[in-house]
mmCIF file of C-alpha atoms and ligand atoms in Angstrom:
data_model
loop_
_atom_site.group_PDB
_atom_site.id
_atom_site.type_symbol
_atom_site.label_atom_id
_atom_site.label_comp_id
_atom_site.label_asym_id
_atom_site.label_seq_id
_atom_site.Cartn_x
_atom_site.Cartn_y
_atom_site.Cartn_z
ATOM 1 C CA UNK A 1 27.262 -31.118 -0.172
ATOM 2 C CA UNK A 2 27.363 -29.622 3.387
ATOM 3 C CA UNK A 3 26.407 -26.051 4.160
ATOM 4 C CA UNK A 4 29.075 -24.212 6.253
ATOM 5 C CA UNK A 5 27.739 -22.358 8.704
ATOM 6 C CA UNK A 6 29.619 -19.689 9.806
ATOM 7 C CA UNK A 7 27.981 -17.832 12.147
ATOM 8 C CA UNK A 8 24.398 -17.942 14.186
ATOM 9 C CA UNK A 9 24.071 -14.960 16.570
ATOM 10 C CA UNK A 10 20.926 -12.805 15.930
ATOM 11 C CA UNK A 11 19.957 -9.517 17.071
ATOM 12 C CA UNK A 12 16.394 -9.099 16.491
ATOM 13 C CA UNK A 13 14.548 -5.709 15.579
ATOM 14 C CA UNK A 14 11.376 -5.786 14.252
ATOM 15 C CA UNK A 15 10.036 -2.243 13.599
ATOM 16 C CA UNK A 16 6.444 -1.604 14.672
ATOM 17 C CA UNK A 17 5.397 -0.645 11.054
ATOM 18 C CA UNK A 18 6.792 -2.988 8.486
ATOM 19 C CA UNK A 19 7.248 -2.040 4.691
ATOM 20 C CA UNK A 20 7.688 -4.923 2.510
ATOM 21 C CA UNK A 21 10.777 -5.713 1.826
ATOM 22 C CA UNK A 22 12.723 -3.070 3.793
ATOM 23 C CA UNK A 23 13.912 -4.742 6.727
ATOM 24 C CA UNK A 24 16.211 -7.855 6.635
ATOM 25 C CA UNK A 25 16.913 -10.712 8.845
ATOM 26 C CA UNK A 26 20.883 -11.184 10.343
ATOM 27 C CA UNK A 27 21.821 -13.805 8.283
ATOM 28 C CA UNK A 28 21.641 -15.166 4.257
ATOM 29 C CA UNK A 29 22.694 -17.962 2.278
ATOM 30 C CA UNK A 30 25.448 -17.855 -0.806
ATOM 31 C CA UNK A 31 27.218 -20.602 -3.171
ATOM 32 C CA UNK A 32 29.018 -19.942 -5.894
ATOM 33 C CA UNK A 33 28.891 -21.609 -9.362
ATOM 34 C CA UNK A 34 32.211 -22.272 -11.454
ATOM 35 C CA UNK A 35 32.007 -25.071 -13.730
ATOM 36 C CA UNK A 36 35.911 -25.151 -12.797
ATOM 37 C CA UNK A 37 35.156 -25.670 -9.655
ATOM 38 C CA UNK A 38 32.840 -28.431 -10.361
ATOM 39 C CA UNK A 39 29.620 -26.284 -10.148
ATOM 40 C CA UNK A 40 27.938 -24.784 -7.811
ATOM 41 C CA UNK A 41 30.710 -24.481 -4.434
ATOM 42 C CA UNK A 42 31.380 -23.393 -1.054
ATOM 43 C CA UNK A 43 27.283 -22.882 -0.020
ATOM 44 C CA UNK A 44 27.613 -20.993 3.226
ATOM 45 C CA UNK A 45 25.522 -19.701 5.825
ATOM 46 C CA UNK A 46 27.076 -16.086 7.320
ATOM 47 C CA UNK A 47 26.008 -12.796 8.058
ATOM 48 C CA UNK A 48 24.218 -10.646 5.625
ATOM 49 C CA UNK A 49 26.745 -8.741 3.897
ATOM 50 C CA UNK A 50 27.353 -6.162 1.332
ATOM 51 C CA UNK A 51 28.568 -7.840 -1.974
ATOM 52 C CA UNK A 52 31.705 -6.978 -3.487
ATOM 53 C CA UNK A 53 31.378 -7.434 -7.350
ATOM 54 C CA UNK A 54 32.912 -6.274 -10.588
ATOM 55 C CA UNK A 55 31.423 -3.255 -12.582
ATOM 56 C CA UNK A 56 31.866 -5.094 -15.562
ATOM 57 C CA UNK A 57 29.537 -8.739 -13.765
ATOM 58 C CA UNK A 58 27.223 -9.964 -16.514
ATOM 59 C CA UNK A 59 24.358 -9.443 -14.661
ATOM 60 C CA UNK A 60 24.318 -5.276 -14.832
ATOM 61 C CA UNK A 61 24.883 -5.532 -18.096
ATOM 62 C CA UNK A 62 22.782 -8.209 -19.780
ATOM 63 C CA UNK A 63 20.678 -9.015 -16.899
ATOM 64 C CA UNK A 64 20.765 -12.648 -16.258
ATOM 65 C CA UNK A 65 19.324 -12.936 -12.784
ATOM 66 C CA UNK A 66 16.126 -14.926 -11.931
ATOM 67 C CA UNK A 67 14.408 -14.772 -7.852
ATOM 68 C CA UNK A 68 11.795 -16.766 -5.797
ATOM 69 C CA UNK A 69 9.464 -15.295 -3.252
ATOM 70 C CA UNK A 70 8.219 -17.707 -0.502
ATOM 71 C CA UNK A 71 6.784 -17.165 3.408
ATOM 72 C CA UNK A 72 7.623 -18.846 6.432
ATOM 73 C CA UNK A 73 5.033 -18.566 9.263
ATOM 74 C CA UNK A 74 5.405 -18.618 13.152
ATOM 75 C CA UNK A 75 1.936 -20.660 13.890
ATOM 76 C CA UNK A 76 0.097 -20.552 16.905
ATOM 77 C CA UNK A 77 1.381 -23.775 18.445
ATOM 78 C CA UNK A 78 5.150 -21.873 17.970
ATOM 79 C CA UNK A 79 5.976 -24.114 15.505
ATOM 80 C CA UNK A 80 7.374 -22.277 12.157
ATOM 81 C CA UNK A 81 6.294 -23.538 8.739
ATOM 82 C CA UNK A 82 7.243 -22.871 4.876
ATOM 83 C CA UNK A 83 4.393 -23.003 2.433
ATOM 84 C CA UNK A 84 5.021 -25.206 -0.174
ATOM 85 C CA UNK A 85 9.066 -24.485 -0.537
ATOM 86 C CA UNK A 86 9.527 -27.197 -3.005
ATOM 87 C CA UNK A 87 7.621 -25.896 -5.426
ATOM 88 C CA UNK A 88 9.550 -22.238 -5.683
ATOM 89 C CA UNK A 89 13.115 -24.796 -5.638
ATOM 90 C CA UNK A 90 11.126 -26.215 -8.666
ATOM 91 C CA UNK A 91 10.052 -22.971 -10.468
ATOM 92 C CA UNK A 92 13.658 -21.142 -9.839
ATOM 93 C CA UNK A 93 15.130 -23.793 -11.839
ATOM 94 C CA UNK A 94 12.724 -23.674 -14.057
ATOM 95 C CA UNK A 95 13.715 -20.121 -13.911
ATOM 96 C CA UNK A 96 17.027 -20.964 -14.691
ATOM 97 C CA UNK A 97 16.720 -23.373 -17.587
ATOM 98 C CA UNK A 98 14.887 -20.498 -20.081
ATOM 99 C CA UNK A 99 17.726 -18.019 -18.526
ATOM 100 C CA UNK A 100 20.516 -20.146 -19.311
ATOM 101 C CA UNK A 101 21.585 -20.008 -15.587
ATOM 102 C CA UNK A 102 23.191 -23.227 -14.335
ATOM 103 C CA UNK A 103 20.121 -25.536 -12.436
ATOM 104 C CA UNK A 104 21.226 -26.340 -8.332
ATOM 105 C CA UNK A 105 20.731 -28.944 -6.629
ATOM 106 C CA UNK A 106 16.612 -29.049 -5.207
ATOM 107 C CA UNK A 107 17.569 -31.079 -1.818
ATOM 108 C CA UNK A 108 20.594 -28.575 -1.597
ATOM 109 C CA UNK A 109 18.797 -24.933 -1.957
ATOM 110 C CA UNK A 110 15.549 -26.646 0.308
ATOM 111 C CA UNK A 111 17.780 -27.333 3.044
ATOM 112 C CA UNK A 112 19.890 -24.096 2.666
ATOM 113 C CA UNK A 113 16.441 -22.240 3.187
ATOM 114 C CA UNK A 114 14.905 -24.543 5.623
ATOM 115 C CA UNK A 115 18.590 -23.955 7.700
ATOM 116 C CA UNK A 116 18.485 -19.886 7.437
ATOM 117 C CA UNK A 117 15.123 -19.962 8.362
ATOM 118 C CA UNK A 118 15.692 -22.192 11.962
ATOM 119 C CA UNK A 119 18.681 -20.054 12.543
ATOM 120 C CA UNK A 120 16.850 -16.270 12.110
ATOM 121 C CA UNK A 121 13.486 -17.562 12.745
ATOM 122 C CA UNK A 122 12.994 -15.424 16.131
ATOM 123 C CA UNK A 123 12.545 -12.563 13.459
ATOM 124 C CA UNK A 124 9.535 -14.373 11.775
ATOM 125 C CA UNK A 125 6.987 -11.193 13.108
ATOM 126 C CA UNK A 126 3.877 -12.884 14.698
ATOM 127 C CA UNK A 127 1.192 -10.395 14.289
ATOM 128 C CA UNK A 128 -1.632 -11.069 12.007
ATOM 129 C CA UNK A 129 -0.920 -11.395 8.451
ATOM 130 C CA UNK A 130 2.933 -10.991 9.387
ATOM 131 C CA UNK A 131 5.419 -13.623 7.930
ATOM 132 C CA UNK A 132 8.983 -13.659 7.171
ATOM 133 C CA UNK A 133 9.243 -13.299 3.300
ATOM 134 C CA UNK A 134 12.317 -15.315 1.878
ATOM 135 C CA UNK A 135 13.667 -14.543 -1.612
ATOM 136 C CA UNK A 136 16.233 -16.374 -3.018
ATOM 137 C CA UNK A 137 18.340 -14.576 -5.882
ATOM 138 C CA UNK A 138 20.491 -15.998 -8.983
ATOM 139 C CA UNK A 139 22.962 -13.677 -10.904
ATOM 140 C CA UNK A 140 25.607 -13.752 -13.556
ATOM 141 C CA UNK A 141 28.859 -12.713 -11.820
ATOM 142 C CA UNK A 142 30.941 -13.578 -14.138
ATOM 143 C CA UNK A 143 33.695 -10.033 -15.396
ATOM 144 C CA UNK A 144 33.134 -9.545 -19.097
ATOM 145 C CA UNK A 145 31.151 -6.785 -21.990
ATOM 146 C CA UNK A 146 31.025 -9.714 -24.273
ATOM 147 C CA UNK A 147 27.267 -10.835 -25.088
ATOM 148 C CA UNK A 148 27.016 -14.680 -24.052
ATOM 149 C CA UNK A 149 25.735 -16.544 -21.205
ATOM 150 C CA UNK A 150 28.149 -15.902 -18.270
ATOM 151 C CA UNK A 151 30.164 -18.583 -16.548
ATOM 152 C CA UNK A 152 30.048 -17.623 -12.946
ATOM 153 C CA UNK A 153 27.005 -17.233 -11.026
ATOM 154 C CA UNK A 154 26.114 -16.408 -7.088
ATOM 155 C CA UNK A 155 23.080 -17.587 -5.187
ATOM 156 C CA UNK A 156 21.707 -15.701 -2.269
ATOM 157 C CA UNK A 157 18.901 -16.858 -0.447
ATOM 158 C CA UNK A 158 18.297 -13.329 2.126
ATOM 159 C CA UNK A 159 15.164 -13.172 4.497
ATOM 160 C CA UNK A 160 13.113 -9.895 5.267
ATOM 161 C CA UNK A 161 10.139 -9.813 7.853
ATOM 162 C CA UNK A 162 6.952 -8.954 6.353
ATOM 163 C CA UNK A 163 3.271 -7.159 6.804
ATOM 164 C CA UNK A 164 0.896 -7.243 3.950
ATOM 165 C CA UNK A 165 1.719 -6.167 0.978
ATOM 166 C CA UNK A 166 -0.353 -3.597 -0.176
ATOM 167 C CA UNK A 167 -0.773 -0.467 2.331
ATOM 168 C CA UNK A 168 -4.297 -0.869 1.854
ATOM 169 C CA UNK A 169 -4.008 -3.865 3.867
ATOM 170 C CA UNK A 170 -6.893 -6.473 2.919
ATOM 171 C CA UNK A 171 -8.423 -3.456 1.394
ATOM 172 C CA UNK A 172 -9.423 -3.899 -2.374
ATOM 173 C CA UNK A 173 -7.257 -2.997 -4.765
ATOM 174 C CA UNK A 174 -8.080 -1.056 -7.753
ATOM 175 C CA UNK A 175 -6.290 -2.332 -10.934
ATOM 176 C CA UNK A 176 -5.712 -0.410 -14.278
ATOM 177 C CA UNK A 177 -5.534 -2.779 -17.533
ATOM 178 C CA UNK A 178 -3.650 -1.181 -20.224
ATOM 179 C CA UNK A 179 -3.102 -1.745 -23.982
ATOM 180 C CA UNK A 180 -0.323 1.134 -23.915
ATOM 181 C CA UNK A 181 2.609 -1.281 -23.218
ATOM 182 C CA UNK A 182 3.386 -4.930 -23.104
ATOM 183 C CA UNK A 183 4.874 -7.049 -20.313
ATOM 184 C CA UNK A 184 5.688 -10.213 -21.989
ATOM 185 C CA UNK A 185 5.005 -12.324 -24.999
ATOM 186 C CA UNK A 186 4.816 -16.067 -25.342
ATOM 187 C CA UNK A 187 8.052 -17.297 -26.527
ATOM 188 C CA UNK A 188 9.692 -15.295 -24.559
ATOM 189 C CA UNK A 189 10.228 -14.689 -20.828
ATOM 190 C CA UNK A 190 6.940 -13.742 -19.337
ATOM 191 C CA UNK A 191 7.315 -17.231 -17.599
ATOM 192 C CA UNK A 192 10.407 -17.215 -15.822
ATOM 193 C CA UNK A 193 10.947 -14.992 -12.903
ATOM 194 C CA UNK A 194 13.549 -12.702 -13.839
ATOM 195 C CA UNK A 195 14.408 -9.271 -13.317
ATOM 196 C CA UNK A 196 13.723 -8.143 -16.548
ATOM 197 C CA UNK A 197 9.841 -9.066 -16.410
ATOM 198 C CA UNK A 198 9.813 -6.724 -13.607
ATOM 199 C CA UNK A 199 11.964 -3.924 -15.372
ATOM 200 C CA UNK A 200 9.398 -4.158 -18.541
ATOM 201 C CA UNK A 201 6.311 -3.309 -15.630
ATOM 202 C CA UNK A 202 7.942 -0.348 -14.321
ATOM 203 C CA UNK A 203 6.634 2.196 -16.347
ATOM 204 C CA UNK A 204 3.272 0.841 -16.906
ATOM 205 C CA UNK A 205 2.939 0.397 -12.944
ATOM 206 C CA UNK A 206 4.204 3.879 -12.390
ATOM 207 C CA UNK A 207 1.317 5.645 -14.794
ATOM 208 C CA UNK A 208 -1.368 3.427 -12.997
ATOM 209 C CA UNK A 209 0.164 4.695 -9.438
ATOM 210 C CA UNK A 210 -0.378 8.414 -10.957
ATOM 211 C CA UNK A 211 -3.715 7.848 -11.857
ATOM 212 C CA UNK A 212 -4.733 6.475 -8.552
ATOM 213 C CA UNK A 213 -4.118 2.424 -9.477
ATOM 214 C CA UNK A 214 -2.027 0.186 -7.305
ATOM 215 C CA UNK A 215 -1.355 -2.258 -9.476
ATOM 216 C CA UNK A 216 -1.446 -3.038 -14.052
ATOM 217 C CA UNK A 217 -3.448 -5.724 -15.344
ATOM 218 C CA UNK A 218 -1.827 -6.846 -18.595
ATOM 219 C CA UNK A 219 -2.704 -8.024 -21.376
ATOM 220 C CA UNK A 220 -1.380 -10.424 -23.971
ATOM 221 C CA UNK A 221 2.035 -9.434 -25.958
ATOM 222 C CA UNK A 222 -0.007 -10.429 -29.241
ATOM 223 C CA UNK A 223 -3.134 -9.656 -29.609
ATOM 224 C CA UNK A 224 -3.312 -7.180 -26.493
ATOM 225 C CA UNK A 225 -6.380 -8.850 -25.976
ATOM 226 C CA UNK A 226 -6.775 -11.786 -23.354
ATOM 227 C CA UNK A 227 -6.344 -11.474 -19.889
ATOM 228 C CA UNK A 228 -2.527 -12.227 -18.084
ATOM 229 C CA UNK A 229 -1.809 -11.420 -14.892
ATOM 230 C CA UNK A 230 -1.502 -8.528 -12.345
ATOM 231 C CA UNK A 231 1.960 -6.974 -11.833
ATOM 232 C CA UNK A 232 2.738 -9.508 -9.093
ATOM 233 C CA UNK A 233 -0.356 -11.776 -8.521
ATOM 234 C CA UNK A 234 -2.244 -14.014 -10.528
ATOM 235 C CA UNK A 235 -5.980 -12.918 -11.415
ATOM 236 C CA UNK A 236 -9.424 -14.835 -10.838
ATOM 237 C CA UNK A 237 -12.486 -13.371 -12.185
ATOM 238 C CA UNK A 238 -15.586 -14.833 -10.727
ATOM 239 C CA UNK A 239 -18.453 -15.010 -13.064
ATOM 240 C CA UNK A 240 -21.790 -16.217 -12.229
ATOM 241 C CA UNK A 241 -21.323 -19.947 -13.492
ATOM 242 C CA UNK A 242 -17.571 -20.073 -13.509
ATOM 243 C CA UNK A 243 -14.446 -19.061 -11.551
ATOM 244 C CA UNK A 244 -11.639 -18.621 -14.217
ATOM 245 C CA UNK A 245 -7.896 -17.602 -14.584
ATOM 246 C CA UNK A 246 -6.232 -17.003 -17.508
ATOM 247 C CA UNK A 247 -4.191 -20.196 -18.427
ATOM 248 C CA UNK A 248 -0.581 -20.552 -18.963
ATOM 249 C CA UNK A 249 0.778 -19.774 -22.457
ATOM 250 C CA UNK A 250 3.896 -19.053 -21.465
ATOM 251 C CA UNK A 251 4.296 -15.183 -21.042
ATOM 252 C CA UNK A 252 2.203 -15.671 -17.522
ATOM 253 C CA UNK A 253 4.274 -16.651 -13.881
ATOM 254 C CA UNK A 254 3.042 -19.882 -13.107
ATOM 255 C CA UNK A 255 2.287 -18.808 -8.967
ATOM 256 C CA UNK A 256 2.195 -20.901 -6.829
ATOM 257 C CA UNK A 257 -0.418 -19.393 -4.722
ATOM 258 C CA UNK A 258 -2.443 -19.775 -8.204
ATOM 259 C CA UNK A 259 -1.638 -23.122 -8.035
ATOM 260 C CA UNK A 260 -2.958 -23.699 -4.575
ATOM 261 C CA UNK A 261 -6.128 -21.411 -5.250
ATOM 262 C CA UNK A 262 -7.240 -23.688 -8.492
ATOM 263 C CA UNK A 263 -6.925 -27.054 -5.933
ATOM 264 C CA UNK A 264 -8.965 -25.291 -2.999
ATOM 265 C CA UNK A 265 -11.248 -24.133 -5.566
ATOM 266 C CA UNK A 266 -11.659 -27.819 -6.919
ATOM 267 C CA UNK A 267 -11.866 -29.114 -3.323
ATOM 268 C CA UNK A 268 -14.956 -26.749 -2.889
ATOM 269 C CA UNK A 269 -17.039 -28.297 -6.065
ATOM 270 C CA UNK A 270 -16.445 -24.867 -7.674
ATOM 271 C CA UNK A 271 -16.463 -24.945 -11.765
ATOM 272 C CA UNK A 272 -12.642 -23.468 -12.369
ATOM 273 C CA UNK A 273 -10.905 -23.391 -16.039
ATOM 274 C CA UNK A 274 -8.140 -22.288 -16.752
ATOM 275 C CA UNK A 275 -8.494 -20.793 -20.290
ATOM 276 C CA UNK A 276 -7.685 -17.507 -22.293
ATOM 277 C CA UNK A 277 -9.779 -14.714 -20.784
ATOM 278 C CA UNK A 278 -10.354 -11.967 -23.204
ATOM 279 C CA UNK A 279 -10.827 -8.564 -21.491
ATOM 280 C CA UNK A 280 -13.902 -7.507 -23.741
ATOM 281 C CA UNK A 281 -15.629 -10.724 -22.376
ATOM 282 C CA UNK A 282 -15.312 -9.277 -18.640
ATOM 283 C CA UNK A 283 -16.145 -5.726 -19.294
ATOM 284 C CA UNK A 284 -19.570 -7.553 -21.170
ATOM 285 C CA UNK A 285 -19.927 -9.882 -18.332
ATOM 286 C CA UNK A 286 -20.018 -6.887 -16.454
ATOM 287 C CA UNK A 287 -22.860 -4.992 -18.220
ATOM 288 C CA UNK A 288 -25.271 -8.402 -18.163
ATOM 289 C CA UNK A 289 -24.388 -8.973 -14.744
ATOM 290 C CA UNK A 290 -23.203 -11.923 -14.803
ATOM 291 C CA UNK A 291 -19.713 -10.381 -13.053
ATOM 292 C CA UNK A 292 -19.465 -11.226 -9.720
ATOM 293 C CA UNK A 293 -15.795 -10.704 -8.335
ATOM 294 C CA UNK A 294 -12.624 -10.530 -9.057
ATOM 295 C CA UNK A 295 -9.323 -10.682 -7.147
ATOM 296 C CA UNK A 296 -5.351 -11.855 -7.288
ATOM 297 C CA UNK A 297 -2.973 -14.333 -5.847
ATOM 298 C CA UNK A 298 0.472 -14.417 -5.000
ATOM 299 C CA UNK A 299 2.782 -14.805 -2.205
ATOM 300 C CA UNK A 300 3.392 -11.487 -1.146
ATOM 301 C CA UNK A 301 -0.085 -9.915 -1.433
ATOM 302 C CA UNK A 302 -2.008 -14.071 -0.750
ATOM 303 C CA UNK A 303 -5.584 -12.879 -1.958
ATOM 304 C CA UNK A 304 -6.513 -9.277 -2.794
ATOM 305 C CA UNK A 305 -9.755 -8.485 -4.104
ATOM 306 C CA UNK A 306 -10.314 -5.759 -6.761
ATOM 307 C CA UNK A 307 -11.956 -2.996 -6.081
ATOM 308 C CA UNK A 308 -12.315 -1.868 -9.336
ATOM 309 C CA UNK A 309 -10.801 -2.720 -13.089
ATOM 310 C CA UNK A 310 -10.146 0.603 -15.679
ATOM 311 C CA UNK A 311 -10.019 -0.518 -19.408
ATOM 312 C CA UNK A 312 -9.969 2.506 -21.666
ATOM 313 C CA UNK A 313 -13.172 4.833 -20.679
ATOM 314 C CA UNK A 314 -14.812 2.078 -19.163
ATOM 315 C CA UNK A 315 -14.622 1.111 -15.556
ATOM 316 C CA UNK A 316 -15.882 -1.958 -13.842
ATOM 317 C CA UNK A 317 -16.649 -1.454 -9.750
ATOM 318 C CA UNK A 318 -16.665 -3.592 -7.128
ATOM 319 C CA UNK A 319 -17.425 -2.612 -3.235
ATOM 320 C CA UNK A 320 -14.397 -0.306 -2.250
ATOM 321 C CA UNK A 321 -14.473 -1.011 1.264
ATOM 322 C CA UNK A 322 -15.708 -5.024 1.168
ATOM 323 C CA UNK A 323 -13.446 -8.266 -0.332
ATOM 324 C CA UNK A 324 -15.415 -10.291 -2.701
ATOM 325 C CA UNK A 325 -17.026 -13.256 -0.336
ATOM 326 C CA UNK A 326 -14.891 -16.076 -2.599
ATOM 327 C CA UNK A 327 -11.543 -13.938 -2.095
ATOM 328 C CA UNK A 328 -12.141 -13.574 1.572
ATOM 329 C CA UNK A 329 -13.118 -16.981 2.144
ATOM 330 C CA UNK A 330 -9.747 -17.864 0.145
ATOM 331 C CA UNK A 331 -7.891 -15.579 1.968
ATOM 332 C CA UNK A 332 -9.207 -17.302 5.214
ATOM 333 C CA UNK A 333 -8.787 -20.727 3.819
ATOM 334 C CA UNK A 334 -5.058 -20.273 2.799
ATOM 335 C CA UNK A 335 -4.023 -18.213 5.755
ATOM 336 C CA UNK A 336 -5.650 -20.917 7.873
ATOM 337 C CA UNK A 337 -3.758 -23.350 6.471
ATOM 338 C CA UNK A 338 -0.354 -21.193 6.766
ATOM 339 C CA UNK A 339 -1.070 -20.385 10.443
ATOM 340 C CA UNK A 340 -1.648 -23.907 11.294
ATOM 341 C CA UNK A 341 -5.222 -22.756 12.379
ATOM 342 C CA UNK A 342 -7.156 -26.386 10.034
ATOM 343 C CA UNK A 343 -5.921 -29.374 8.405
ATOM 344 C CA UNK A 344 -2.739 -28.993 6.058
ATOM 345 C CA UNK A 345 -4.704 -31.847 3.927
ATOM 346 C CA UNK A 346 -2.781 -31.565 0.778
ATOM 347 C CA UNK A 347 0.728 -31.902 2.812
ATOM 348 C CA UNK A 348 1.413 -27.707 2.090
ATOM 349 C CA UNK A 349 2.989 -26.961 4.605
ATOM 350 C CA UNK A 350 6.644 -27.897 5.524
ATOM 351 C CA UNK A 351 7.783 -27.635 9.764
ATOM 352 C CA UNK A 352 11.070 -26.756 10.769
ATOM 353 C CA UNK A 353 11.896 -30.419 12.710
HETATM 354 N N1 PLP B 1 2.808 -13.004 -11.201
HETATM 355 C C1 PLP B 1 3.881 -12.240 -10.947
HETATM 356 C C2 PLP B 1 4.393 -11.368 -12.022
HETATM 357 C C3 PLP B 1 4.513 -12.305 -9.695
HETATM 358 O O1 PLP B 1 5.582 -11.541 -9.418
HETATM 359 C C4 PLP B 1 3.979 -13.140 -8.696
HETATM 360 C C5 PLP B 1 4.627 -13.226 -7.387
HETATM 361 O O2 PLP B 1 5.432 -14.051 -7.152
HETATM 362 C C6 PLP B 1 2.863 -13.932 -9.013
HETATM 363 C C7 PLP B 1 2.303 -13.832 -10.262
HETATM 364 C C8 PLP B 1 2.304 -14.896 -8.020
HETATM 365 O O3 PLP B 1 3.128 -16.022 -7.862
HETATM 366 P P1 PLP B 1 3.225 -16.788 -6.482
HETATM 367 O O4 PLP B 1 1.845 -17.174 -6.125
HETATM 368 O O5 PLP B 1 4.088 -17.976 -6.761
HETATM 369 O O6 PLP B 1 3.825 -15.874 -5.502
HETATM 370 C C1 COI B 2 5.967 -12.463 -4.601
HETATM 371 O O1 COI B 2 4.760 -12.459 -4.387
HETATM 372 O O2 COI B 2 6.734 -13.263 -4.062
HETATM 373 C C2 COI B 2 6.581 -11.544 -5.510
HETATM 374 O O3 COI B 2 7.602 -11.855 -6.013
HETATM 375 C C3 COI B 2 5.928 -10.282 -5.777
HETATM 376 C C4 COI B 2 6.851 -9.100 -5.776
HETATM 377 C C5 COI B 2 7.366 -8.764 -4.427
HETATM 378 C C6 COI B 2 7.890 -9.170 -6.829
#
C-alpha cells in the first residue's frame, strides 16, 4: 500500500524550554480501518490537524485505544536514527490483539513513521538528552452506545520534540509504592498499552505528587505483594549479588528499553533474572545492606535512578543528588548508542537512508 503524501512544508519552532509532550511537529500520519473497505485504507501523510469525530465514537465511551512511544535522534554525524522502531510496530499489535483492535500491517506503520520522521526531522531538537518523541495512537471511531468491539478504527502516528522527562532532569527520582490501589492484574490488561492502564494510575500518581513523589511503584493486582513497574518505566533493583526486574506475568508493559537494559546487562557479565520481586524482600535487603541501587527504564524518562522508595512507614534512601553508578553507566551506554557516539552492536538503531 502506498502512503499519500500530501503535503511537506515545515515551519520549525522549537521553544527554548521543552515540556514533554507539549509541542508538536507540522505533520502526522492517519489510515483508516473499515473492514468494508478492505481494512485498514487511505494511509496519508498531511498536516497535523484537529480531528473531527462523533460524540457517540466507541472510543469515549468504552475506551478501545492502545499507543506506542518511541525516539528518533539527530546524532552527531547529522544523521537521524530510530531506536529499535520494530519492536514498538511489534508491541502495538500486540497491543491490539488483547484490545480487539484490528492488527496493521508492520512494513506499512514502519515506513509511515520512518517517512514522517524524514519529512519533520529538522524539528528533532539537538541539545543533550533532546529527541523527537513519536507516539503512534489506535482508536475505535466507529458511531454507536452499543457495548461490542467497534468496526472502524483511525491510526495516527503524531511527533512532539522532547527534553527529559522528568523536571528533575537526570536527577533521582523519589518513588512511592502503594498497596492503596491497583494498576493491573494478570489476566487482564496491565500488558497492553492502552489508555485505560494509564486512567487506572491517575489517582494513585496524583496522591504520590501531593506527598512529594514523582512517580507510584505498584504492586501486584493479587497479592499486592511483588514488585511491577513504575507508572511509566520499568524497575531494576540492584542488590549486592544480583541485578533483577520483576518478570512478565502479564499485568507488567513489556518496555522495550527493559528489553535493551536486560541484553546490555548480559553483555556486561552482570547476574540479571527476571523473576517476581516481592517488596518485603527489598525493604529487608535494605536493612542487611545488601541494597545497592535502584532505578527505571523507559523511553521517555531512558534511565532514572531512585532517590528514594516509601512503603508504608518505612522509607528506603538512596543519594538525592547522585544516580546509582549502574544507572548512570546505563544511561551513558544507551544514550551512546542512540547518539551514535559507540558501536550500535546489536543492530538498535535504524538510519533514515
Ligand atoms: N511501563 C509503563 C507503564 C510505560 O508507560 C512505559 C513507557 O512506555 C514503560 C513501562 C517502559 O516501556 P518502554 O521502555 O518500551 O518505553
Ligand atoms: C513512554 O516512555 O514512551 C511512555 O509511554 C511513557 C509515558 C509518556 C506514557
Amino acid at each position: 500500500m502506498n502512503i499519500e503524501i500530501l503535503e511537506t512544508e515545515t515551519k520549525v519552532k522549537i521553544p527554548e524550554n521543552l515540556v514533554f509532550g507539549k509541542v508538536y511537529t507540522d505533520h502526522m500520519f492517519e489510515v483508516d480501518y473499515d473492514a468494508s473497505q478492505g481494512g485498514w485504507y487511505n494511509p496519508t501523510i498531511k498536516r497535523l490537524e484537529d480531528l473531527q469525530l462523533s460524540p457517540a465514537a466507541m472510543v469515549f465511551h468504552y475506551g478501545q485505544a492502545i499507543f506506542e512511544g518511541l525516539k528518533a535522534y539527530k546524532q552527531d554525524s547529522g544523521k537521524v536514527a530510530l531506536f529499535r522502531p520494530e519492536k514498538n510496530v511489534e508491541r502495538l499489535n500486540r497491543s491490539a490483539k488483547r484490545m480487539c483492535i484490528p492488527e496493521i500491517d508492520h512494513e506499512l506503520l514502519l515506513k509511515a513513521i520512518i517517512e514522517l520522521v524524514r519529512i519533520d526531522q529538522d524539528w528533532i531538537p539537538t541539545k543533550p538528552g533532546h529527541s523527537l518523541y513519536i507516539r503512534p495512537v489506535v482508536f475505535a471511531t466507529e458511531p454507536l452506545l452499543g457495548v461490542r468491539s467497534s468496526e472502524y478504527f483511525k491510526l495516527i502516528v503524531m511527533l512532539s520534540p522532547v527534553g527529559p522527562y522528568y523536571p528533575e532532569g537526570f536527577k533521582p527520582v523519589p518513588i512511592l509504592c502503594t498497596d492503596k490501589y491497583v494498576r493491573a492484574v494478570r489476566k487482564g490488561i496491565g500488558e497492553a498499552k492502552t489508555a485505560g492502564n494509564y486512567a487506572a494510575s491517575l489517582m494513585a500518581q496524583a496522591e504520590a505528587k501531593k506527598e512529594g513523589f514523582s512517580q507510584v511503584l505498584w504492586l501486584d493486582g493479587i497479592e499486592q505483594k511483588y514488585i511491577e513497574e513504575v507508572g511509566a518505566m520499568n524497575i531494576f533493583i540492584r542488590f549486592k549479588k544480583e541485578v533483577a526486574t520483576p518478570m512478565l506475568t502479564g499485568s507488567i508493559l513489556p518496555g522495550i528499553t527493559r528489553m535493551s537494559v536486560i541484553q546490555i546487562l548480559k553483555d556486561w557479565g552482570y547476574n540479571i533474572q527476571e523473576r517476581m520481586i516481592d517488596i518485603y524482600e527489598v525493604m529487608a535487603a535494605h536493612k542487611s545492606g545488601k541494597l545497592v541501587e535502584m532505578f527505571g527504564s523507559g523511553t521517555a524518562a531512558v534511565i532514572a535512578s531512585v532517590s528514594k522508595l516509601k512503603y508504608n512507614s518505612t522509607t528506603v534512601a538512596f543519594d538525592e543528588n547522585k544516580p546509582g553508578e549502574l544507572a548512570l553507566a546505563l544511561y551513558e551506554e544507551l544514550t551512546a548508542i542512540q547518539y551514535g557516539r559507540k558501536e550500535d552492536k546489536h543492530n538498535w538503531m535504524t538510519y533514515l537512508d
